[in-house]
Coordinates of C-alpha atoms in Angstrom, one line a residue:
M739 CA -12.1 -25.3 29.5
M740 CA -10.7 -23.4 26.4
G741 CA -7.7 -21.2 27.0
T742 CA -5.8 -18.8 24.7
L743 CA -3.1 -21.4 24.0
D744 CA -5.8 -23.9 23.0
Y745 CA -7.1 -21.4 20.4
I746 CA -3.7 -20.7 19.1
W747 CA -2.9 -24.4 18.7
M748 CA -6.2 -25.0 16.9
G749 CA -5.5 -22.1 14.5
V750 CA -2.1 -23.7 13.7
L751 CA -3.6 -27.1 13.1
A752 CA -6.3 -25.6 10.9
V753 CA -3.6 -24.4 8.5
F754 CA -1.3 -27.5 8.6
Q755 CA -4.1 -30.1 8.8
G756 CA -6.7 -28.4 6.8
P757 CA -8.2 -29.7 3.5
E758 CA -5.8 -32.1 1.9
L759 CA -4.8 -31.3 -1.7
F760 CA -2.7 -34.4 -2.4
S761 CA -0.3 -36.8 -0.6
L762 CA 3.5 -36.7 -1.0
F763 CA 5.3 -39.8 0.1
G764 CA 2.3 -40.8 2.1
L765 CA 2.1 -37.5 3.9
P766 CA -1.0 -35.2 3.4
V767 CA -0.2 -31.8 1.9
S768 CA -2.4 -29.0 3.2
A769 CA -4.2 -26.9 0.6
T770 CA -3.8 -23.8 2.7
L771 CA 0.0 -24.1 2.7
L772 CA 0.2 -24.5 -1.0
M773 CA -2.2 -21.6 -1.6
I774 CA -0.1 -19.3 0.6
L775 CA 3.0 -20.2 -1.4
A776 CA 1.1 -19.8 -4.7
G777 CA -0.3 -16.4 -3.6
F778 CA 3.1 -15.2 -2.5
L779 CA 4.7 -16.1 -5.9
V780 CA 1.8 -14.4 -7.8
G781 CA 2.1 -11.4 -5.5
I782 CA 5.8 -10.8 -6.1
A783 CA 5.3 -11.3 -9.8
V784 CA 2.4 -8.8 -10.1
G785 CA 4.1 -6.4 -7.6
A786 CA 7.2 -6.3 -9.7
T787 CA 5.2 -5.6 -12.9
P788 CA 4.0 -2.0 -13.1
G789 CA 0.3 -1.8 -13.7
L790 CA -0.5 -5.2 -12.1
A791 CA -0.7 -4.3 -8.4
G792 CA -1.8 -6.8 -5.7
P793 CA -5.5 -5.7 -5.5
I794 CA -5.9 -6.4 -9.3
A795 CA -4.5 -9.9 -8.9
M796 CA -6.9 -10.4 -5.9
A797 CA -9.9 -9.2 -7.8
I798 CA -9.2 -11.6 -10.7
A799 CA -8.3 -14.5 -8.4
L800 CA -11.2 -14.3 -5.8
P801 CA -14.1 -15.5 -8.0
I802 CA -11.9 -18.3 -9.5
L803 CA -10.8 -19.5 -6.0
I804 CA -14.3 -19.5 -4.7
S805 CA -15.5 -21.5 -7.7
V806 CA -12.7 -24.0 -7.1
F807 CA -13.0 -24.4 -3.3
G808 CA -16.7 -23.8 -3.0
Y809 CA -18.8 -22.0 -0.3
T810 CA -18.0 -24.3 2.6
P811 CA -16.1 -23.2 5.8
D812 CA -13.2 -25.4 4.7
A813 CA -12.6 -23.0 1.8
L814 CA -12.0 -20.0 4.1
L815 CA -8.3 -20.6 5.0
P816 CA -7.1 -21.7 1.5
V817 CA -8.8 -18.7 -0.2
M818 CA -7.7 -16.2 2.4
G819 CA -4.2 -17.7 2.6
F820 CA -3.8 -17.1 -1.1
L821 CA -5.0 -13.5 -0.7
I822 CA -2.6 -12.9 2.2
G823 CA 0.2 -14.4 0.1
V824 CA -0.6 -12.0 -2.7
M825 CA -0.8 -9.0 -0.3
K826 CA 2.6 -9.7 1.2
G827 CA 4.3 -10.7 -2.1
A828 CA 3.0 -7.6 -3.9
T829 CA 4.3 -5.3 -1.2
I830 CA 7.9 -6.5 -1.5
G831 CA 7.7 -6.9 -5.3
G832 CA 6.5 -3.3 -5.8
A833 CA 9.9 -2.0 -4.9
V834 CA 11.6 -3.8 -7.9
P835 CA 10.3 -1.5 -10.7
A836 CA 10.4 1.5 -8.4
I837 CA 14.2 1.0 -8.0
L838 CA 15.1 -0.3 -11.5
F839 CA 12.8 1.7 -13.7
N840 CA 11.6 4.7 -11.6
T841 CA 8.1 3.3 -12.0
P842 CA 6.4 2.1 -8.8
G843 CA 4.8 -1.4 -9.1
T844 CA 2.3 -0.4 -6.4
P845 CA 1.1 3.1 -5.3
D846 CA 2.8 2.8 -1.9
A847 CA 6.2 2.2 -3.5
F848 CA 6.1 5.6 -5.1
M849 CA 8.4 7.1 -2.4
T850 CA 10.9 4.3 -3.1
T851 CA 11.6 5.7 -6.5
L852 CA 12.9 8.9 -5.0
D853 CA 16.1 7.2 -3.7
G854 CA 16.0 3.8 -5.4
Y855 CA 16.3 5.0 -8.9
P856 CA 19.1 7.5 -8.2
M857 CA 21.0 4.5 -6.7
T858 CA 20.4 2.5 -9.9
K859 CA 21.8 5.4 -11.9
R860 CA 24.9 5.3 -9.7
G861 CA 25.3 1.6 -10.4
K862 CA 24.0 0.4 -7.0
A863 CA 20.8 -1.3 -8.2
Q864 CA 21.6 -4.6 -6.5
K865 CA 22.4 -3.0 -3.2
A866 CA 19.2 -0.9 -3.4
L867 CA 17.2 -4.1 -3.9
R868 CA 18.9 -5.7 -0.9
V869 CA 18.1 -2.7 1.3
A870 CA 14.5 -2.8 0.1
H871 CA 14.1 -6.5 0.8
F872 CA 15.7 -6.3 4.3
S873 CA 13.6 -3.3 5.3
S874 CA 10.4 -4.7 3.9
A875 CA 10.8 -8.1 5.6
S876 CA 11.8 -6.5 8.9
G877 CA 8.9 -4.1 8.9
D878 CA 6.5 -6.8 7.9
T879 CA 7.7 -9.1 10.7
F880 CA 7.4 -6.4 13.3
S881 CA 3.9 -5.5 12.2
D882 CA 2.8 -9.1 12.4
I883 CA 4.1 -9.6 15.9
V884 CA 2.2 -6.5 17.0
L885 CA -0.9 -7.8 15.4
F886 CA -0.7 -11.1 17.2
V887 CA -0.1 -9.5 20.6
C888 CA -2.2 -6.4 20.5
A889 CA -5.0 -7.0 18.0
P890 CA -7.9 -7.4 20.5
F891 CA -6.8 -4.5 22.8
L892 CA -5.8 -2.0 20.1
A893 CA -9.1 -2.5 18.2
I894 CA -11.1 -1.9 21.3
M895 CA -9.1 1.3 22.2
V896 CA -9.3 2.7 18.6
E897 CA -13.1 2.2 18.5
A898 CA -13.5 3.6 22.0
Y899 CA -11.6 6.9 21.3
L900 CA -12.4 7.5 17.6
D901 CA -16.1 8.0 16.9
L902 CA -17.4 9.3 13.6
P903 CA -16.5 13.0 14.1
E904 CA -13.0 12.0 15.2
K905 CA -12.6 9.7 12.2
T906 CA -13.8 12.5 9.9
A907 CA -11.3 14.9 11.4
L908 CA -8.5 12.3 11.1
L909 CA -9.2 11.9 7.4
I910 CA -9.0 15.7 7.0
L911 CA -5.7 15.7 9.0
S912 CA -4.3 12.9 6.7
L913 CA -5.1 14.8 3.5
S914 CA -3.7 18.1 5.0
F915 CA -0.5 16.3 6.0
I916 CA -0.1 14.7 2.6
A917 CA -0.7 18.0 0.8
A918 CA 1.8 19.9 3.0
V919 CA 4.6 17.3 3.1
I920 CA 4.7 15.9 -0.4
G921 CA 6.3 18.0 -3.2
G922 CA 8.0 20.5 -0.9
S923 CA 5.3 23.1 -1.5
A924 CA 2.0 23.4 0.3
A925 CA 0.4 25.1 -2.7
K926 CA 1.3 22.4 -5.1
G927 CA 0.2 19.7 -2.6
L928 CA -3.2 21.4 -2.2
I929 CA -3.7 21.6 -5.9
S930 CA -2.9 17.9 -6.3
T931 CA -5.2 17.0 -3.4
G932 CA -8.0 19.2 -4.8
L933 CA -7.7 17.6 -8.2
G934 CA -7.9 14.2 -6.6
L935 CA -11.1 15.1 -4.6
L936 CA -12.6 16.6 -7.7
A937 CA -12.1 13.4 -9.7
A938 CA -13.3 11.3 -6.8
Y939 CA -16.7 13.1 -6.6
V940 CA -17.5 13.0 -10.3
G941 CA -20.7 11.0 -10.8
T942 CA -20.8 9.7 -7.2
G943 CA -22.7 10.7 -4.0
E944 CA -26.2 10.1 -2.7
D945 CA -28.0 12.8 -4.8
F946 CA -30.6 11.7 -7.3
Y947 CA -28.6 13.2 -10.2
P948 CA -25.0 12.3 -10.7
R949 CA -22.6 15.1 -9.7
L950 CA -20.3 16.9 -12.1
S951 CA -21.2 14.5 -15.0
L952 CA -22.1 17.2 -17.6
D953 CA -25.1 15.0 -18.6
S954 CA -22.6 12.4 -19.9
P955 CA -23.6 8.7 -19.3
M956 CA -19.9 7.8 -19.2
L957 CA -19.1 10.3 -16.5
A958 CA -22.3 9.5 -14.5
Q959 CA -20.8 6.2 -13.4
G960 CA -17.7 8.0 -12.0
F961 CA -14.1 7.1 -12.5
P962 CA -13.0 3.5 -11.5
I963 CA -10.2 3.6 -8.9
T964 CA -7.9 1.6 -11.2
T965 CA -8.2 4.2 -14.0
A966 CA -7.3 7.1 -11.8
V967 CA -4.5 5.5 -9.7
L968 CA -2.8 3.5 -12.5
G969 CA -3.4 6.3 -15.0
V970 CA -1.8 9.0 -12.9
L971 CA 0.9 6.9 -11.3
I972 CA 1.9 4.4 -14.0
I973 CA 0.9 5.8 -17.4
G974 CA 1.9 9.3 -16.4
A975 CA 5.4 8.0 -15.3
V976 CA 5.7 6.0 -18.6
L977 CA 4.9 9.0 -20.7
K978 CA 7.4 11.2 -18.8
E979 CA 10.1 8.4 -19.1
L980 CA 9.5 8.2 -22.8
E981 CA 9.9 11.9 -23.1
D982 CA 13.2 11.8 -21.1
L983 CA 14.5 8.9 -23.3
W984 CA 13.7 11.0 -26.4
R985 CA 15.5 14.0 -25.0
T986 CA 18.5 12.0 -24.0
K987 CA 18.6 10.4 -27.5
Q988 CA 18.5 13.9 -29.1
A989 CA 21.2 15.2 -26.8
R990 CA 23.7 12.3 -26.8
G991 CA 22.7 10.3 -29.9
T992 CA 22.6 7.1 -27.8
I993 CA 21.2 5.8 -24.5
A994 CA 23.7 4.2 -22.2
P995 CA 22.2 1.3 -20.1
H996 CA 22.7 1.4 -16.3
R997 CA 25.3 -1.1 -15.1
D998 CA 26.2 -2.3 -11.6
T999 CA 29.5 -1.0 -10.3
G1000 CA 31.4 -1.6 -7.0
D1001 CA 30.3 -3.5 -4.0
Q1002 CA 26.6 -4.5 -4.1
R1003 CA 26.5 -6.5 -0.8
L1004 CA 24.6 -5.4 2.3
H1005 CA 27.2 -5.4 5.1
W1006 CA 26.6 -5.4 8.9
A1007 CA 27.7 -1.8 9.0
D1008 CA 24.9 -0.9 6.6
I1009 CA 22.4 -2.9 8.6
R1010 CA 23.4 -1.2 11.8
R1011 CA 23.0 2.2 10.2
L1012 CA 19.6 1.3 8.7
L1013 CA 18.1 -0.4 11.8
P1014 CA 17.0 2.9 13.6
V1015 CA 15.4 4.1 10.3
I1016 CA 13.6 0.8 9.9
G1017 CA 12.5 0.8 13.5
R1018 CA 10.9 4.2 13.3
S1019 CA 9.2 3.5 10.0
A1020 CA 7.9 0.1 11.2
L1021 CA 6.4 1.8 14.3
I1022 CA 4.8 4.5 12.1
G1023 CA 3.5 1.9 9.6
T1024 CA 2.1 -0.3 12.4
C1025 CA 0.2 2.6 14.0
I1026 CA -1.2 3.8 10.7
G1027 CA -2.2 0.3 9.8
A1028 CA -4.1 -0.1 13.0
L1029 CA -6.2 3.0 12.2
P1030 CA -9.2 2.1 10.0
G1031 CA -9.4 3.5 6.5
I1032 CA -5.9 5.2 6.3
G1033 CA -3.8 2.7 4.3
S1034 CA -0.2 2.0 3.4
T1035 CA 0.4 4.9 1.0
L1036 CA 0.1 7.4 3.9
A1037 CA 2.4 5.2 6.1
A1038 CA 5.1 5.2 3.4
T1039 CA 4.8 9.0 3.1
L1040 CA 5.0 9.6 6.9
G1041 CA 7.8 7.1 7.3
Y1042 CA 9.8 8.8 4.5
S1043 CA 9.1 12.3 5.9
V1044 CA 10.2 11.4 9.5
G1045 CA 13.2 9.6 8.1
R1046 CA 14.2 12.6 6.0
S1047 CA 14.0 15.0 8.9
H1048 CA 16.1 12.8 11.2
Y1049 CA 18.6 12.0 8.4
A1050 CA 19.1 15.8 7.8
R1051 CA 20.4 16.1 11.4
T1052 CA 22.6 13.0 11.4
K1053 CA 23.9 12.8 7.8
R1054 CA 27.6 12.3 7.1
P1055 CA 29.1 15.0 4.9
D1056 CA 29.9 12.6 2.1
A1057 CA 26.5 10.8 2.2
P1058 CA 23.9 11.5 -0.5
E1059 CA 20.9 13.7 0.3
F1060 CA 17.4 12.2 0.8
G1061 CA 15.8 12.0 -2.7
K1062 CA 19.2 11.7 -4.4
G1063 CA 20.1 8.1 -3.7
A1064 CA 20.2 7.6 0.1
A1065 CA 19.7 4.0 1.2
E1066 CA 18.0 5.3 4.3
G1067 CA 15.2 6.7 2.0
I1068 CA 14.5 3.3 0.6
A1069 CA 14.6 1.7 4.1
A1070 CA 12.2 4.3 5.6
T1071 CA 9.6 3.8 2.8
E1072 CA 9.8 0.0 2.5
A1073 CA 9.7 -0.6 6.3
A1074 CA 6.7 1.7 6.7
N1075 CA 4.5 0.4 3.8
S1076 CA 5.3 -3.2 4.6
S1077 CA 4.5 -2.9 8.3
V1078 CA 1.0 -1.8 7.4
S1079 CA 0.0 -5.2 6.1
G1080 CA -0.1 -7.0 9.5
A1081 CA -1.5 -4.1 11.5
N1082 CA -4.1 -3.5 8.8
L1083 CA -5.8 -6.7 9.8
I1084 CA -6.6 -5.2 13.3
P1085 CA -9.5 -3.0 12.0
V1086 CA -10.4 -5.7 9.5
L1087 CA -10.8 -8.6 12.0
S1088 CA -12.0 -6.5 14.9
L1089 CA -14.2 -3.9 13.2
G1090 CA -14.7 -5.1 9.7
I1091 CA -13.2 -1.9 8.3
P1092 CA -10.5 -2.2 5.6
G1093 CA -7.4 0.0 5.9
N1094 CA -6.4 -0.4 2.2
A1095 CA -7.5 -2.0 -1.0
A1096 CA -5.9 -5.4 -0.3
A1097 CA -7.9 -5.7 2.9
V1098 CA -11.1 -5.1 1.1
F1099 CA -10.7 -8.5 -0.7
L1100 CA -10.2 -10.3 2.6
I1101 CA -13.6 -9.0 3.8
L1102 CA -15.1 -9.8 0.4
A1103 CA -13.8 -13.4 0.7
A1104 CA -15.2 -13.8 4.2
E1105 CA -18.6 -12.4 3.1
S1106 CA -18.8 -14.5 -0.1
I1107 CA -17.8 -17.8 1.5
G1108 CA -19.5 -17.4 4.9
G1109 CA -18.6 -18.7 8.3
F1110 CA -16.5 -15.7 9.3
N1111 CA -17.9 -12.3 10.2
P1112 CA -15.3 -9.7 10.9
G1113 CA -16.3 -7.7 14.0
P1114 CA -16.0 -7.6 17.8
S1115 CA -17.3 -11.2 18.2
V1116 CA -14.2 -12.6 16.5
F1117 CA -12.0 -12.0 19.6
R1118 CA -14.5 -13.4 22.1
F1119 CA -12.5 -16.0 24.1
T1120 CA -15.3 -18.5 25.1
A1121 CA -14.2 -21.0 27.7
D1122 CA -17.1 -23.4 27.6
A1123 CA -17.5 -23.8 23.8
V1124 CA -15.2 -23.3 20.8
N1125 CA -15.5 -20.0 19.0
P1126 CA -14.9 -21.0 15.3
E1127 CA -14.2 -17.4 14.2
L1128 CA -11.4 -17.1 16.7
V1129 CA -9.9 -20.3 15.4
I1130 CA -10.0 -18.8 11.9
A1131 CA -8.4 -15.6 13.2
F1132 CA -5.4 -17.6 14.6
G1133 CA -5.3 -19.6 11.4
L1134 CA -4.9 -16.3 9.5
F1135 CA -2.1 -15.3 12.0
T1136 CA -0.4 -18.6 11.2
A1137 CA -0.7 -18.0 7.5
M1138 CA 0.9 -14.5 7.9
M1139 CA 3.8 -16.0 9.7
I1140 CA 4.3 -18.6 6.9
A1141 CA 4.2 -15.8 4.4
N1142 CA 6.8 -14.0 6.5
V1143 CA 9.1 -17.0 6.3
L1144 CA 8.6 -17.0 2.5
N1145 CA 9.3 -13.3 2.5
W1146 CA 12.7 -13.7 4.2
T1147 CA 13.7 -16.7 1.9
I1148 CA 12.1 -16.7 -1.5
G1149 CA 11.6 -12.9 -1.4
G1150 CA 15.3 -12.4 -1.0
L1151 CA 16.2 -14.6 -3.9
F1152 CA 13.6 -12.9 -6.0
M1153 CA 14.8 -9.4 -5.3
R1154 CA 18.4 -10.4 -6.2
S1155 CA 17.3 -12.2 -9.4
M1156 CA 15.3 -9.2 -10.5
G1157 CA 18.5 -7.3 -11.0
I1158 CA 18.8 -8.8 -14.4
M1159 CA 15.8 -6.8 -15.5
I1160 CA 18.0 -3.7 -15.6
H1161 CA 19.5 -4.9 -18.8
I1162 CA 16.2 -4.8 -20.7
P1163 CA 16.2 -1.7 -22.9
K1164 CA 13.8 0.9 -21.6
H1165 CA 12.5 1.8 -25.1
I1166 CA 11.3 -1.8 -25.3
L1167 CA 10.1 -2.2 -21.7
L1168 CA 8.1 1.0 -21.4
P1169 CA 5.7 0.3 -24.2
C1170 CA 5.2 -3.2 -22.7
V1171 CA 4.5 -1.7 -19.3
L1172 CA 1.9 0.7 -21.0
L1173 CA 0.2 -2.3 -22.7
L1174 CA 0.1 -4.4 -19.5
T1175 CA -1.3 -1.5 -17.5
L1176 CA -4.1 -0.8 -20.1
T1177 CA -4.8 -4.6 -20.3
A1178 CA -5.0 -4.9 -16.5
I1179 CA -7.5 -1.9 -16.3
Y1180 CA -9.7 -3.4 -19.1
V1181 CA -9.7 -6.9 -17.5
Q1182 CA -11.0 -5.4 -14.2
E1183 CA -13.6 -3.1 -15.7
T1184 CA -14.3 -4.6 -19.3
R1185 CA -15.6 -1.3 -20.6
M1186 CA -13.9 0.6 -23.5
E1187 CA -14.3 4.0 -21.9
V1188 CA -12.1 3.0 -19.0
I1189 CA -9.2 2.9 -21.4
W1190 CA -9.9 6.6 -22.4
F1191 CA -10.2 7.5 -18.8
A1192 CA -6.9 5.9 -18.0
L1193 CA -5.1 7.6 -20.9
G1194 CA -6.7 10.9 -19.7
F1195 CA -5.4 10.5 -16.2
G1196 CA -2.1 9.4 -17.7
V1197 CA -1.8 12.8 -19.5
L1198 CA -2.7 14.5 -16.2
G1199 CA 0.0 12.6 -14.4
Y1200 CA 2.5 13.5 -17.1
L1201 CA 1.6 17.2 -16.9
M1202 CA 1.8 17.2 -13.1
R1203 CA 5.4 15.8 -13.4
V1204 CA 6.3 18.4 -16.0
V1205 CA 5.3 21.3 -13.6
A1206 CA 6.8 19.4 -10.6
I1207 CA 3.5 18.6 -8.8
S1208 CA 3.6 15.3 -7.0
P1209 CA 0.8 12.9 -8.1
L1210 CA 0.8 11.1 -4.8
P1211 CA -1.6 13.6 -3.0
F1212 CA -3.9 13.3 -6.0
V1213 CA -4.0 9.5 -5.6
I1214 CA -4.5 9.5 -1.8
A1215 CA -7.2 12.2 -2.1
F1216 CA -9.0 10.1 -4.8
I1217 CA -8.9 7.0 -2.6
L1218 CA -10.0 8.7 0.6
G1219 CA -12.5 11.1 -1.1
G1220 CA -15.4 8.6 -0.9
K1221 CA -14.6 7.5 2.6
L1222 CA -14.4 11.2 3.7
E1223 CA -17.8 12.0 2.3
E1224 CA -19.4 8.9 3.8
T1225 CA -17.9 9.4 7.2
T1226 CA -18.9 13.1 7.2
R1227 CA -22.5 12.3 6.3
Q1228 CA -22.7 9.6 9.1
A1229 CA -21.1 11.9 11.6
F1230 CA -23.5 14.8 10.7
A1231 CA -26.5 12.5 11.1
A1232 CA -25.2 10.8 14.3
T1233 CA -24.7 14.2 16.0
G1234 CA -28.2 15.4 15.3
S1235 CA -27.4 17.5 12.2
D1236 CA -24.9 19.5 14.2
P1237 CA -22.9 21.6 11.7
W1238 CA -20.1 22.2 14.2
F1239 CA -19.5 18.5 15.0
L1240 CA -15.8 18.8 14.0
I1241 CA -15.0 21.5 16.6
N1242 CA -17.4 20.6 19.4
R1243 CA -15.5 17.5 20.4
P1244 CA -12.0 17.8 21.9
V1245 CA -10.2 15.1 19.9
A1246 CA -11.8 16.1 16.6
A1247 CA -11.1 19.8 17.2
A1248 CA -7.4 18.9 18.0
F1249 CA -7.1 17.0 14.7
I1250 CA -8.7 20.0 12.7
L1251 CA -6.4 22.5 14.5
L1252 CA -3.4 20.3 13.7
S1253 CA -4.5 20.2 10.0
V1254 CA -4.5 24.0 9.9
L1255 CA -1.1 24.2 11.7
V1256 CA 0.5 21.7 9.3
I1257 CA -0.6 23.7 6.2
L1258 CA 0.5 27.1 7.7
Y1259 CA 3.8 25.7 8.9
S1260 CA 4.5 24.2 5.5
A1261 CA 3.5 27.4 3.7
R1262 CA 5.9 29.5 5.8
K1263 CA 9.0 27.4 5.1
P1264 CA 9.9 28.8 1.7
K1265 CA 9.6 32.4 3.0
A1266 CA 11.9 31.6 5.9
K1267 CA 14.5 30.1 3.6
S1268 CA 14.4 33.0 1.2

């Protein structure tokens, strides 16, 4: 008779006694363990390098790994262990350039720049990095524990209560919330969101003729996601930083480097103050991660927004404001975006639906190698015979816990050692970042026109920063645009071509009503202040 503990034990053994890579002092060394370590190191390296986010490293590594390990079931855990290592390493590494250079290594680290970089300018870069590491590792651990305990039950509940119309309404609510919250102005947020949706729908769709392509073969293929996201976020930020450097040089004649001053340690008093913020954000990130198709960027935004509203009520008089170097802002963002990674596997394993770009590659690996089909059958506890997919699932849980241990140990050393990067002159670093970003985009797409697209989106991101429009709603709208159209079409068809499917069902109607209220409330705030 097979019980739950038997499956857990078999999953642990599958990781530690899997395919042997070599022997050390007569002891076999598991390939899966080394691949998790290698993936984690690659992840923190690419996460700390603007323009080389985790999904890009996964996209390059996946075909190489499959060609090395083959298409056998034994290849599943080593390959997926590497991808999990990259996912977790890139999440924590993305905070490094966000704090040191005001340039997010990953899109979900954008909110970290708002308080991390002001702390660096005040000479508190090392402390900001310690806050980011502690918050990220705490949120990640919390999320993984929830995944292990609740994955089968949460997946069933989400699928039971959210049908296609409710998922469509939830995506609309997500976009409305982002547009209303980010940037402090609903109008600017809606403009940014509208531009993102417009870019997402160029050349795509199910029509015979490509949409909005102006008869151009280049536009008919649409904009690759890397050109839009990295162009607006990374290249736009680099162009704005170069302009700021030039203006500073013109005004002062020289550019003074940032230097660490004062106490950089993270004391128990700091941890005690940050724990409630981390707890709230970890809970938000875990809930967002458990919902299919939402992703870590929205979790970071929600965590930051909730943290800011609570901080405004409890702030000490001498403490800095949110967005001006508050450690709580870093903690709120990093705990939220890191806690998505564990919960994100709930819809991946149970429903086969990815919550963010990193999860897409886990599904691609499973489909390419074979032997594991994400879906409801994964969590079927068969007592009379072994369910191999459930063993793989518990093997993945074990891999995530190993990556968590690496996160607490190597991740901390890495975050502290990265403080030395602050001494690199920005007029040398920024062109290198620009070159790395364009190289990463070209490696992924290998078409010359994607470079022009990326530069065009970079100019758009620069102009948005000049007129104080946040680029984050643009990025989220671009990522969710395709999903929104697909879900809307499916919901329309599933309801018998009912044009009112968004308001005929109570949960969907509640989401739509909430979307309108969020926009109206946000639009009223400036008038009330004036």
